Amino acid sequence: MAGYHLDNRLARDIVTRTMQIIDNNINVMDGRGRIIGSGDEERLGEIHEGALLAISQGRVVDINDAVAHHLHGVRPGINLPLRLDGKIVGVIGLTGNPSRLRQYGELVCMTAEMMLEQARLLHILAQDSRLREELVLNLIRTEEMTPTLVEWAQRLGVDLRQPRVAVVVEIDSGQLGVDTAMAELQQLQNLLTTPERDNLIATVSLTQMVVLRPALNSYGRWDPQSHRAQIENLLSRMAESSSLRIRLALGNYFPDAGGIARSWRSAHTAMRVGKQRLPEQRSYFYQDLVLPVLLDSLRGGWQENELVRPLARLKAMDNHGLLRRTLNVWFANNVHPGATAKALYIHRNTLEYRLARISGLTGLNLSSFDDRLLLYIALQLDNSKSAPE
């Protein structure tokens, strides 16, 4: 594979492994004849002229005492080219009597080449994994499916026509050190990356990753309840097999172009809003939090300031939060006066007095649907702001 080469770490591994086979010293030279691994560490960094001969002539080079005397940095022994995909990438040298080393040389060379091939395959897999992660990060950051992105996916064997929905996985960062949390996140990523799951996964922070799951069921339909059941099942399995505490948030499915990026945003926001409103829960679903998730985009903007202005006047005069609690219970009971009074353990006349007081302080007519809606949205925004992170 282009860009892959014999490095110092692999050379050291080859030396360690092959010197367990024979007692002779082993040298490993790179493609330029420089010793990068040796049982004799004092020789590291030297240019081995015997290796240069093996590379230039493409053959096994025996060096006896007479030849060694005329070469720099060379001792008697045998030097065998190391090949990968038919190309010489380095040389392995065995120090000793060449005639006696012949029988071991081919075995040692074969062992080294097997290690090279294994390392190359691991390199390809790691590079493929990194490229897939980068592809996922690009998919969640942009709604535009550019030709470059499409070609990138094709090279990796990823079908962008596959409908997908985003799930955010987050580790509780307070319970573990960063290194441990990252290791656990990697372990979880390996669990979710099995071929039969067909998931696309990327780590987005030290404690969070995104999983792009196939969105449709076997009948070609979007069934959020099925995803909910699978997420709850994963949480149960994690609770049984690991001390790691995780949270999961399922986003919405958007079938049109750019839907993956919107699905990610809906899942990411559902995680943040869910943690604020329901910190004791471990799973959150966009379908349960549609309004607060959609309103979250107003946070920090002038629209939020305008929407919460009437509520701010109420809070300024509501020292003990009694009126605000009354409002929350009133809306929770669908503005039904009987159910609200019962839930608050008060008389209906008391409820009417409180609602009139709220109306006076906010300047809103609670008999008007528009004013009720404005106040309800203000409460939703305020609840998100004041809830614990």
mmCIF file of C-alpha atoms in Angstrom:
data_model
loop_
_atom_site.group_PDB
_atom_site.id
_atom_site.type_symbol
_atom_site.label_atom_id
_atom_site.label_comp_id
_atom_site.label_asym_id
_atom_site.label_seq_id
_atom_site.Cartn_x
_atom_site.Cartn_y
_atom_site.Cartn_z
ATOM 1 C CA MET A 1 0.000 0.000 0.000
ATOM 2 C CA ALA A 2 1.306 3.449 -0.901
ATOM 3 C CA GLY A 3 2.755 5.289 2.055
ATOM 4 C CA TYR A 4 3.407 2.143 4.124
ATOM 5 C CA HIS A 5 6.999 1.397 5.135
ATOM 6 C CA LEU A 6 9.092 -0.578 7.591
ATOM 7 C CA ASP A 7 9.377 1.545 10.741
ATOM 8 C CA ASN A 8 11.474 1.398 13.935
ATOM 9 C CA ARG A 9 8.721 -0.096 16.084
ATOM 10 C CA LEU A 10 8.075 -2.977 13.682
ATOM 11 C CA ALA A 11 11.830 -3.511 13.243
ATOM 12 C CA ARG A 12 12.198 -3.897 17.026
ATOM 13 C CA ASP A 13 9.302 -6.381 17.064
ATOM 14 C CA ILE A 14 10.939 -8.414 14.278
ATOM 15 C CA VAL A 15 14.249 -8.499 16.169
ATOM 16 C CA THR A 16 12.568 -9.590 19.406
ATOM 17 C CA ARG A 17 10.491 -12.281 17.687
ATOM 18 C CA THR A 18 13.228 -13.723 15.456
ATOM 19 C CA MET A 19 15.893 -13.771 18.185
ATOM 20 C CA GLN A 20 13.585 -16.134 20.034
ATOM 21 C CA ILE A 21 14.003 -18.547 17.104
ATOM 22 C CA ILE A 22 17.824 -18.480 16.906
ATOM 23 C CA ASP A 23 20.595 -17.324 19.223
ATOM 24 C CA ASN A 24 22.373 -15.177 16.629
ATOM 25 C CA ASN A 25 22.148 -11.403 16.588
ATOM 26 C CA ILE A 26 19.555 -9.981 14.218
ATOM 27 C CA ASN A 27 19.704 -6.644 12.405
ATOM 28 C CA VAL A 28 16.811 -5.080 10.541
ATOM 29 C CA MET A 29 17.618 -2.417 7.958
ATOM 30 C CA ASP A 30 15.215 -0.064 6.223
ATOM 31 C CA GLY A 31 14.998 0.552 2.470
ATOM 32 C CA ARG A 32 18.063 2.825 2.628
ATOM 33 C CA GLY A 33 20.249 0.297 4.421
ATOM 34 C CA ARG A 34 20.096 2.025 7.816
ATOM 35 C CA ILE A 35 19.923 -0.255 10.872
ATOM 36 C CA ILE A 36 16.619 0.473 12.627
ATOM 37 C CA GLY A 37 16.386 -2.654 14.767
ATOM 38 C CA SER A 38 19.138 -4.773 16.288
ATOM 39 C CA GLY A 39 19.974 -7.092 19.143
ATOM 40 C CA ASP A 40 23.079 -4.913 19.474
ATOM 41 C CA GLU A 41 21.607 -1.479 20.194
ATOM 42 C CA GLU A 42 24.972 0.238 19.683
ATOM 43 C CA ARG A 43 24.600 -0.430 15.957
ATOM 44 C CA LEU A 44 21.296 1.412 15.606
ATOM 45 C CA GLY A 45 21.484 4.201 13.052
ATOM 46 C CA GLU A 46 24.503 2.783 11.200
ATOM 47 C CA ILE A 47 24.481 2.285 7.430
ATOM 48 C CA HIS A 48 24.893 -1.419 6.650
ATOM 49 C CA GLU A 49 26.751 -1.858 3.344
ATOM 50 C CA GLY A 50 25.756 -5.519 3.157
ATOM 51 C CA ALA A 51 22.120 -4.443 3.236
ATOM 52 C CA LEU A 52 22.779 -1.925 0.459
ATOM 53 C CA LEU A 53 24.164 -4.769 -1.667
ATOM 54 C CA ALA A 54 21.115 -6.947 -0.957
ATOM 55 C CA ILE A 55 18.787 -4.071 -1.893
ATOM 56 C CA SER A 56 20.614 -3.037 -5.065
ATOM 57 C CA GLN A 57 21.088 -6.606 -6.332
ATOM 58 C CA GLY A 58 17.731 -7.920 -5.068
ATOM 59 C CA ARG A 59 19.239 -11.135 -3.681
ATOM 60 C CA VAL A 60 20.571 -12.824 -0.559
ATOM 61 C CA VAL A 61 24.072 -11.572 0.234
ATOM 62 C CA ASP A 62 26.497 -13.759 2.178
ATOM 63 C CA ILE A 63 29.362 -11.970 3.928
ATOM 64 C CA ASN A 64 32.353 -13.938 5.186
ATOM 65 C CA ASP A 65 35.320 -12.628 7.150
ATOM 66 C CA ALA A 66 37.223 -11.605 4.026
ATOM 67 C CA VAL A 67 34.327 -9.635 2.544
ATOM 68 C CA ALA A 68 33.419 -8.059 5.891
ATOM 69 C CA HIS A 69 36.954 -6.695 6.151
ATOM 70 C CA HIS A 70 36.386 -4.549 3.047
ATOM 71 C CA LEU A 71 32.904 -3.241 3.949
ATOM 72 C CA HIS A 72 32.012 -0.500 6.437
ATOM 73 C CA GLY A 73 29.702 -1.348 9.336
ATOM 74 C CA VAL A 74 29.455 -5.010 8.350
ATOM 75 C CA ARG A 75 30.162 -8.223 10.236
ATOM 76 C CA PRO A 76 30.150 -11.775 8.857
ATOM 77 C CA GLY A 77 26.647 -13.074 8.280
ATOM 78 C CA ILE A 78 23.797 -13.310 5.822
ATOM 79 C CA ASN A 79 21.511 -10.526 4.536
ATOM 80 C CA LEU A 80 18.098 -11.308 3.084
ATOM 81 C CA PRO A 81 15.844 -8.784 1.317
ATOM 82 C CA LEU A 82 12.448 -8.250 2.971
ATOM 83 C CA ARG A 83 9.668 -8.056 0.402
ATOM 84 C CA LEU A 84 6.149 -6.736 0.660
ATOM 85 C CA ASP A 85 3.876 -7.119 -2.367
ATOM 86 C CA GLY A 86 6.959 -8.126 -4.348
ATOM 87 C CA LYS A 87 8.866 -4.945 -3.511
ATOM 88 C CA ILE A 88 11.968 -4.776 -1.320
ATOM 89 C CA VAL A 89 11.178 -2.639 1.749
ATOM 90 C CA GLY A 90 14.196 -3.549 3.882
ATOM 91 C CA VAL A 91 16.743 -6.212 4.771
ATOM 92 C CA ILE A 92 17.084 -8.661 7.642
ATOM 93 C CA GLY A 93 20.612 -9.607 8.611
ATOM 94 C CA LEU A 94 21.806 -12.545 10.717
ATOM 95 C CA THR A 95 25.264 -12.227 12.276
ATOM 96 C CA GLY A 96 27.479 -15.334 12.214
ATOM 97 C CA ASN A 97 28.932 -17.932 9.908
ATOM 98 C CA PRO A 98 27.064 -17.615 6.564
ATOM 99 C CA SER A 99 27.289 -21.315 5.731
ATOM 100 C CA ARG A 100 25.626 -22.292 9.002
ATOM 101 C CA LEU A 101 22.988 -19.547 8.853
ATOM 102 C CA ARG A 102 21.578 -20.522 5.452
ATOM 103 C CA GLN A 103 19.199 -23.088 6.970
ATOM 104 C CA TYR A 104 17.803 -20.504 9.425
ATOM 105 C CA GLY A 105 17.869 -17.477 7.156
ATOM 106 C CA GLU A 106 14.860 -18.339 5.000
ATOM 107 C CA LEU A 107 12.786 -19.229 8.088
ATOM 108 C CA VAL A 108 13.686 -15.967 9.821
ATOM 109 C CA CYS A 109 13.019 -13.983 6.638
ATOM 110 C CA MET A 110 9.623 -15.658 6.172
ATOM 111 C CA THR A 111 8.689 -14.859 9.784
ATOM 112 C CA ALA A 112 9.696 -11.228 9.313
ATOM 113 C CA GLU A 113 7.718 -10.939 6.051
ATOM 114 C CA MET A 114 4.633 -12.422 7.727
ATOM 115 C CA MET A 115 4.942 -9.772 10.435
ATOM 116 C CA LEU A 116 5.295 -7.109 7.736
ATOM 117 C CA GLU A 117 2.156 -8.301 5.964
ATOM 118 C CA GLN A 118 0.200 -8.417 9.210
ATOM 119 C CA ALA A 119 1.341 -4.900 10.095
ATOM 120 C CA ARG A 120 0.389 -3.682 6.617
ATOM 121 C CA LEU A 121 -3.121 -5.137 6.929
ATOM 122 C CA LEU A 122 -3.574 -3.553 10.356
ATOM 123 C CA HIS A 123 -2.357 -0.269 8.864
ATOM 124 C CA ILE A 124 -4.955 -0.522 6.085
ATOM 125 C CA LEU A 125 -7.734 -1.318 8.564
ATOM 126 C CA ALA A 126 -6.735 1.565 10.826
ATOM 127 C CA GLN A 127 -6.555 3.968 7.902
ATOM 128 C CA ASP A 128 -9.933 2.762 6.621
ATOM 129 C CA SER A 129 -11.416 3.253 10.084
ATOM 130 C CA ARG A 130 -10.032 6.808 10.304
ATOM 131 C CA LEU A 131 -11.362 7.660 6.848
ATOM 132 C CA ARG A 132 -14.802 6.301 7.734
ATOM 133 C CA GLU A 133 -14.837 8.418 10.888
ATOM 134 C CA GLU A 134 -13.891 11.500 8.896
ATOM 135 C CA LEU A 135 -16.669 10.707 6.429
ATOM 136 C CA VAL A 136 -19.205 10.493 9.272
ATOM 137 C CA LEU A 137 -18.017 13.794 10.735
ATOM 138 C CA ASN A 138 -18.464 15.434 7.335
ATOM 139 C CA LEU A 139 -21.944 13.926 6.943
ATOM 140 C CA ILE A 140 -23.166 15.378 10.239
ATOM 141 C CA ARG A 141 -21.614 18.804 9.602
ATOM 142 C CA THR A 142 -23.090 19.572 6.201
ATOM 143 C CA GLU A 143 -26.430 19.083 4.498
ATOM 144 C CA GLU A 144 -24.856 19.343 1.046
ATOM 145 C CA MET A 145 -23.962 16.016 -0.559
ATOM 146 C CA THR A 146 -21.011 17.189 -2.657
ATOM 147 C CA PRO A 147 -19.453 15.084 -5.455
ATOM 148 C CA THR A 148 -16.290 14.794 -3.358
ATOM 149 C CA LEU A 149 -18.269 13.384 -0.433
ATOM 150 C CA VAL A 150 -20.078 10.920 -2.700
ATOM 151 C CA GLU A 151 -16.798 9.720 -4.227
ATOM 152 C CA TRP A 152 -15.248 9.426 -0.765
ATOM 153 C CA ALA A 153 -18.128 7.212 0.378
ATOM 154 C CA GLN A 154 -17.911 5.052 -2.749
ATOM 155 C CA ARG A 155 -14.194 4.423 -2.185
ATOM 156 C CA LEU A 156 -14.998 3.213 1.352
ATOM 157 C CA GLY A 157 -17.931 1.080 0.225
ATOM 158 C CA VAL A 158 -20.470 3.238 2.078
ATOM 159 C CA ASP A 159 -23.894 3.525 0.426
ATOM 160 C CA LEU A 160 -25.114 7.080 1.004
ATOM 161 C CA ARG A 161 -28.539 6.062 -0.288
ATOM 162 C CA GLN A 162 -29.044 4.011 2.865
ATOM 163 C CA PRO A 163 -31.522 5.962 5.067
ATOM 164 C CA ARG A 164 -29.953 6.627 8.468
ATOM 165 C CA VAL A 165 -30.863 8.136 11.821
ATOM 166 C CA ALA A 166 -28.425 9.560 14.361
ATOM 167 C CA VAL A 167 -27.911 8.319 17.906
ATOM 168 C CA VAL A 168 -25.652 10.221 20.315
ATOM 169 C CA VAL A 169 -23.761 8.159 22.900
ATOM 170 C CA GLU A 170 -22.266 9.985 25.864
ATOM 171 C CA ILE A 171 -20.141 8.777 28.786
ATOM 172 C CA ASP A 172 -20.524 10.354 32.198
ATOM 173 C CA SER A 173 -17.186 12.147 32.282
ATOM 174 C CA GLY A 174 -17.106 12.666 36.052
ATOM 175 C CA GLN A 175 -16.792 9.012 36.968
ATOM 176 C CA LEU A 176 -13.613 8.191 35.013
ATOM 177 C CA GLY A 177 -10.321 9.698 33.970
ATOM 178 C CA VAL A 178 -10.031 10.912 30.377
ATOM 179 C CA ASP A 179 -7.843 7.985 29.250
ATOM 180 C CA THR A 180 -10.170 5.414 30.803
ATOM 181 C CA ALA A 181 -13.244 7.103 29.369
ATOM 182 C CA MET A 182 -11.702 7.118 25.887
ATOM 183 C CA ALA A 183 -10.763 3.425 26.204
ATOM 184 C CA GLU A 184 -14.317 2.552 27.250
ATOM 185 C CA LEU A 185 -15.709 4.642 24.398
ATOM 186 C CA GLN A 186 -13.457 2.754 21.960
ATOM 187 C CA GLN A 187 -14.632 -0.567 23.379
ATOM 188 C CA LEU A 188 -18.254 0.472 22.934
ATOM 189 C CA GLN A 189 -17.474 1.671 19.405
ATOM 190 C CA ASN A 190 -16.012 -1.746 18.552
ATOM 191 C CA LEU A 191 -19.191 -3.391 19.875
ATOM 192 C CA LEU A 192 -21.386 -1.223 17.658
ATOM 193 C CA THR A 193 -19.237 -1.505 14.521
ATOM 194 C CA THR A 194 -19.931 -5.161 13.709
ATOM 195 C CA PRO A 195 -20.797 -5.694 10.012
ATOM 196 C CA GLU A 196 -24.291 -7.009 10.702
ATOM 197 C CA ARG A 197 -25.220 -3.760 12.443
ATOM 198 C CA ASP A 198 -24.182 -1.636 9.428
ATOM 199 C CA ASN A 199 -23.539 1.357 11.684
ATOM 200 C CA LEU A 200 -21.370 4.342 10.802
ATOM 201 C CA ILE A 201 -19.626 5.658 13.914
ATOM 202 C CA ALA A 202 -17.394 8.578 14.806
ATOM 203 C CA THR A 203 -16.031 10.021 18.035
ATOM 204 C CA VAL A 204 -17.018 13.690 18.281
ATOM 205 C CA SER A 205 -15.473 14.551 21.657
ATOM 206 C CA LEU A 206 -13.608 12.977 24.580
ATOM 207 C CA THR A 207 -16.877 11.632 25.986
ATOM 208 C CA GLN A 208 -19.280 11.533 23.051
ATOM 209 C CA MET A 209 -19.734 9.681 19.787
ATOM 210 C CA VAL A 210 -22.376 9.574 17.067
ATOM 211 C CA VAL A 211 -23.845 6.407 15.589
ATOM 212 C CA LEU A 212 -25.591 6.625 12.216
ATOM 213 C CA ARG A 213 -27.946 3.639 12.221
ATOM 214 C CA PRO A 214 -30.022 2.233 9.369
ATOM 215 C CA ALA A 215 -33.306 4.077 9.882
ATOM 216 C CA LEU A 216 -35.900 1.831 8.234
ATOM 217 C CA ASN A 217 -37.165 -1.566 9.338
ATOM 218 C CA SER A 218 -37.385 -4.680 7.169
ATOM 219 C CA TYR A 219 -40.653 -3.357 5.724
ATOM 220 C CA GLY A 220 -38.983 -0.128 4.618
ATOM 221 C CA ARG A 221 -40.727 1.987 7.253
ATOM 222 C CA TRP A 222 -39.449 4.400 9.899
ATOM 223 C CA ASP A 223 -40.412 2.890 13.259
ATOM 224 C CA PRO A 224 -39.054 4.980 16.159
ATOM 225 C CA GLN A 225 -40.507 2.535 18.697
ATOM 226 C CA SER A 226 -38.264 -0.218 17.358
ATOM 227 C CA HIS A 227 -35.205 2.037 17.751
ATOM 228 C CA ARG A 228 -36.372 2.946 21.259
ATOM 229 C CA ALA A 229 -36.558 -0.727 22.243
ATOM 230 C CA GLN A 230 -33.084 -1.433 20.837
ATOM 231 C CA ILE A 231 -31.593 1.541 22.683
ATOM 232 C CA GLU A 232 -33.143 0.467 25.984
ATOM 233 C CA ASN A 233 -31.844 -3.054 25.372
ATOM 234 C CA LEU A 234 -28.306 -1.739 24.799
ATOM 235 C CA LEU A 235 -28.486 0.281 28.015
ATOM 236 C CA SER A 236 -29.544 -2.837 29.932
ATOM 237 C CA ARG A 237 -26.702 -4.876 28.463
ATOM 238 C CA MET A 238 -24.181 -2.160 29.295
ATOM 239 C CA ALA A 239 -25.464 -1.996 32.875
ATOM 240 C CA GLU A 240 -24.933 -5.761 33.238
ATOM 241 C CA SER A 241 -21.503 -6.005 31.597
ATOM 242 C CA SER A 242 -19.801 -2.725 32.497
ATOM 243 C CA SER A 243 -19.556 -0.224 35.324
ATOM 244 C CA LEU A 244 -19.541 2.510 32.696
ATOM 245 C CA ARG A 245 -22.602 4.743 32.784
ATOM 246 C CA ILE A 246 -23.691 6.025 29.411
ATOM 247 C CA ARG A 247 -26.543 8.095 28.028
ATOM 248 C CA LEU A 248 -28.151 7.662 24.618
ATOM 249 C CA ALA A 249 -30.237 10.089 22.592
ATOM 250 C CA LEU A 250 -32.161 9.172 19.434
ATOM 251 C CA GLY A 251 -32.704 11.886 16.850
ATOM 252 C CA ASN A 252 -35.401 12.211 14.234
ATOM 253 C CA TYR A 253 -35.326 10.606 10.792
ATOM 254 C CA PHE A 254 -35.274 13.017 7.837
ATOM 255 C CA PRO A 255 -35.719 11.233 4.485
ATOM 256 C CA ASP A 256 -34.632 14.115 2.260
ATOM 257 C CA ALA A 257 -31.150 15.213 1.176
ATOM 258 C CA GLY A 258 -29.085 16.518 4.081
ATOM 259 C CA GLY A 259 -31.218 14.536 6.515
ATOM 260 C CA ILE A 260 -28.235 12.991 8.299
ATOM 261 C CA ALA A 261 -26.953 16.398 9.438
ATOM 262 C CA ARG A 262 -30.408 17.375 10.715
ATOM 263 C CA SER A 263 -30.827 14.002 12.410
ATOM 264 C CA TRP A 264 -27.492 14.591 14.202
ATOM 265 C CA ARG A 265 -28.582 18.044 15.358
ATOM 266 C CA SER A 266 -31.893 16.710 16.646
ATOM 267 C CA ALA A 267 -30.135 13.904 18.561
ATOM 268 C CA HIS A 268 -27.431 16.208 19.934
ATOM 269 C CA THR A 269 -30.013 18.733 21.125
ATOM 270 C CA ALA A 270 -32.238 15.976 22.548
ATOM 271 C CA MET A 271 -29.247 14.850 24.619
ATOM 272 C CA ARG A 272 -28.622 18.359 25.972
ATOM 273 C CA VAL A 273 -32.295 19.129 26.654
ATOM 274 C CA GLY A 274 -32.901 15.666 28.104
ATOM 275 C CA LYS A 275 -30.012 16.006 30.551
ATOM 276 C CA GLN A 276 -31.339 19.388 31.663
ATOM 277 C CA ARG A 277 -34.947 18.314 32.174
ATOM 278 C CA LEU A 278 -34.588 14.653 33.109
ATOM 279 C CA PRO A 279 -31.088 14.210 34.565
ATOM 280 C CA GLU A 280 -32.006 10.914 36.220
ATOM 281 C CA GLN A 281 -32.824 9.260 32.888
ATOM 282 C CA ARG A 282 -30.246 7.496 30.711
ATOM 283 C CA SER A 283 -32.062 7.647 27.372
ATOM 284 C CA TYR A 284 -33.718 10.514 25.529
ATOM 285 C CA PHE A 285 -35.807 10.551 22.392
ATOM 286 C CA TYR A 286 -36.481 13.444 20.087
ATOM 287 C CA GLN A 287 -40.061 12.200 19.743
ATOM 288 C CA ASP A 288 -40.632 12.890 23.477
ATOM 289 C CA LEU A 289 -38.947 16.304 23.424
ATOM 290 C CA VAL A 290 -40.009 17.791 20.084
ATOM 291 C CA LEU A 291 -41.051 21.257 21.310
ATOM 292 C CA PRO A 292 -38.146 21.956 23.706
ATOM 293 C CA VAL A 293 -35.667 20.622 21.133
ATOM 294 C CA LEU A 294 -37.059 22.890 18.404
ATOM 295 C CA LEU A 295 -37.192 25.864 20.761
ATOM 296 C CA ASP A 296 -33.582 25.284 21.791
ATOM 297 C CA SER A 297 -32.389 26.985 18.609
ATOM 298 C CA LEU A 298 -33.821 30.253 19.979
ATOM 299 C CA ARG A 299 -31.539 30.214 23.023
ATOM 300 C CA GLY A 300 -29.303 33.250 23.231
ATOM 301 C CA GLY A 301 -31.138 35.113 20.472
ATOM 302 C CA TRP A 302 -33.352 38.179 20.489
ATOM 303 C CA GLN A 303 -36.432 35.966 19.950
ATOM 304 C CA GLU A 304 -35.833 34.257 23.291
ATOM 305 C CA ASN A 305 -35.491 37.633 25.020
ATOM 306 C CA GLU A 306 -38.831 38.774 23.597
ATOM 307 C CA LEU A 307 -40.618 35.519 24.401
ATOM 308 C CA VAL A 308 -39.529 35.414 28.057
ATOM 309 C CA ARG A 309 -40.124 39.128 28.745
ATOM 310 C CA PRO A 310 -43.671 38.648 30.198
ATOM 311 C CA LEU A 311 -42.447 35.741 32.330
ATOM 312 C CA ALA A 312 -39.522 37.827 33.584
ATOM 313 C CA ARG A 313 -41.987 40.394 34.951
ATOM 314 C CA LEU A 314 -43.857 37.590 36.724
ATOM 315 C CA LYS A 315 -40.698 36.097 38.241
ATOM 316 C CA ALA A 316 -39.625 39.496 39.547
ATOM 317 C CA MET A 317 -42.752 39.664 41.753
ATOM 318 C CA ASP A 318 -43.052 35.920 42.514
ATOM 319 C CA ASN A 319 -40.567 35.646 45.379
ATOM 320 C CA HIS A 320 -41.360 32.064 46.372
ATOM 321 C CA GLY A 321 -42.138 30.744 42.884
ATOM 322 C CA LEU A 322 -45.761 30.024 43.800
ATOM 323 C CA LEU A 323 -47.269 31.600 40.705
ATOM 324 C CA ARG A 324 -44.736 30.011 38.373
ATOM 325 C CA ARG A 325 -45.422 26.576 39.871
ATOM 326 C CA THR A 326 -49.143 27.216 39.447
ATOM 327 C CA LEU A 327 -48.580 27.977 35.780
ATOM 328 C CA ASN A 328 -46.559 24.805 35.228
ATOM 329 C CA VAL A 329 -49.228 22.632 36.863
ATOM 330 C CA TRP A 330 -51.997 24.453 34.948
ATOM 331 C CA PHE A 331 -50.337 23.720 31.601
ATOM 332 C CA ALA A 332 -49.449 20.157 32.667
ATOM 333 C CA ASN A 333 -53.186 19.581 33.241
ATOM 334 C CA ASN A 334 -54.118 21.078 29.861
ATOM 335 C CA VAL A 335 -55.423 24.299 31.523
ATOM 336 C CA HIS A 336 -58.261 22.310 33.113
ATOM 337 C CA PRO A 337 -59.196 24.221 36.293
ATOM 338 C CA GLY A 338 -60.589 21.255 38.251
ATOM 339 C CA ALA A 339 -57.606 18.980 37.618
ATOM 340 C CA THR A 340 -55.160 21.835 38.303
ATOM 341 C CA ALA A 341 -56.790 22.764 41.636
ATOM 342 C CA LYS A 342 -56.769 19.113 42.676
ATOM 343 C CA ALA A 343 -53.099 18.699 41.767
ATOM 344 C CA LEU A 344 -52.190 21.827 43.755
ATOM 345 C CA TYR A 345 -54.459 20.911 46.709
ATOM 346 C CA ILE A 346 -56.211 24.268 46.539
ATOM 347 C CA HIS A 347 -59.752 25.537 46.017
ATOM 348 C CA ARG A 348 -60.779 26.518 42.501
ATOM 349 C CA ASN A 349 -61.375 30.085 43.710
ATOM 350 C CA THR A 350 -57.769 30.215 44.881
ATOM 351 C CA LEU A 351 -56.666 29.001 41.454
ATOM 352 C CA GLU A 352 -58.756 31.688 39.743
ATOM 353 C CA TYR A 353 -57.177 34.324 41.989
ATOM 354 C CA ARG A 354 -53.661 33.129 41.130
ATOM 355 C CA LEU A 355 -54.371 33.045 37.390
ATOM 356 C CA ALA A 356 -55.792 36.568 37.567
ATOM 357 C CA ARG A 357 -52.661 37.655 39.417
ATOM 358 C CA ILE A 358 -50.484 36.037 36.714
ATOM 359 C CA SER A 359 -52.451 37.786 33.996
ATOM 360 C CA GLY A 360 -51.995 41.162 35.703
ATOM 361 C CA LEU A 361 -48.238 40.739 36.204
ATOM 362 C CA THR A 362 -47.497 39.451 32.697
ATOM 363 C CA GLY A 363 -49.928 41.703 30.855
ATOM 364 C CA LEU A 364 -51.297 38.645 29.032
ATOM 365 C CA ASN A 365 -54.919 37.565 28.667
ATOM 366 C CA LEU A 366 -55.022 33.911 29.706
ATOM 367 C CA SER A 367 -58.356 33.488 27.935
ATOM 368 C CA SER A 368 -56.580 34.192 24.628
ATOM 369 C CA PHE A 369 -55.048 31.155 22.900
ATOM 370 C CA ASP A 370 -52.190 33.233 21.469
ATOM 371 C CA ASP A 371 -51.298 34.664 24.882
ATOM 372 C CA ARG A 372 -51.499 31.228 26.469
ATOM 373 C CA LEU A 373 -49.188 29.856 23.789
ATOM 374 C CA LEU A 374 -46.719 32.711 24.266
ATOM 375 C CA LEU A 375 -46.606 32.092 28.010
ATOM 376 C CA TYR A 376 -46.272 28.331 27.522
ATOM 377 C CA ILE A 377 -43.290 28.785 25.173
ATOM 378 C CA ALA A 378 -41.714 31.227 27.632
ATOM 379 C CA LEU A 379 -42.014 28.592 30.354
ATOM 380 C CA GLN A 380 -40.430 25.973 28.108
ATOM 381 C CA LEU A 381 -37.472 28.229 27.383
ATOM 382 C CA ASP A 382 -37.135 29.188 31.034
ATOM 383 C CA ASN A 383 -37.297 25.567 32.194
ATOM 384 C CA SER A 384 -34.457 24.666 29.822
ATOM 385 C CA LYS A 385 -32.377 27.594 31.061
ATOM 386 C CA SER A 386 -32.915 26.953 34.767
ATOM 387 C CA ALA A 387 -32.697 23.138 34.725
ATOM 388 C CA PRO A 388 -29.413 21.612 35.950
ATOM 389 C CA GLU A 389 -26.822 20.806 33.305
#
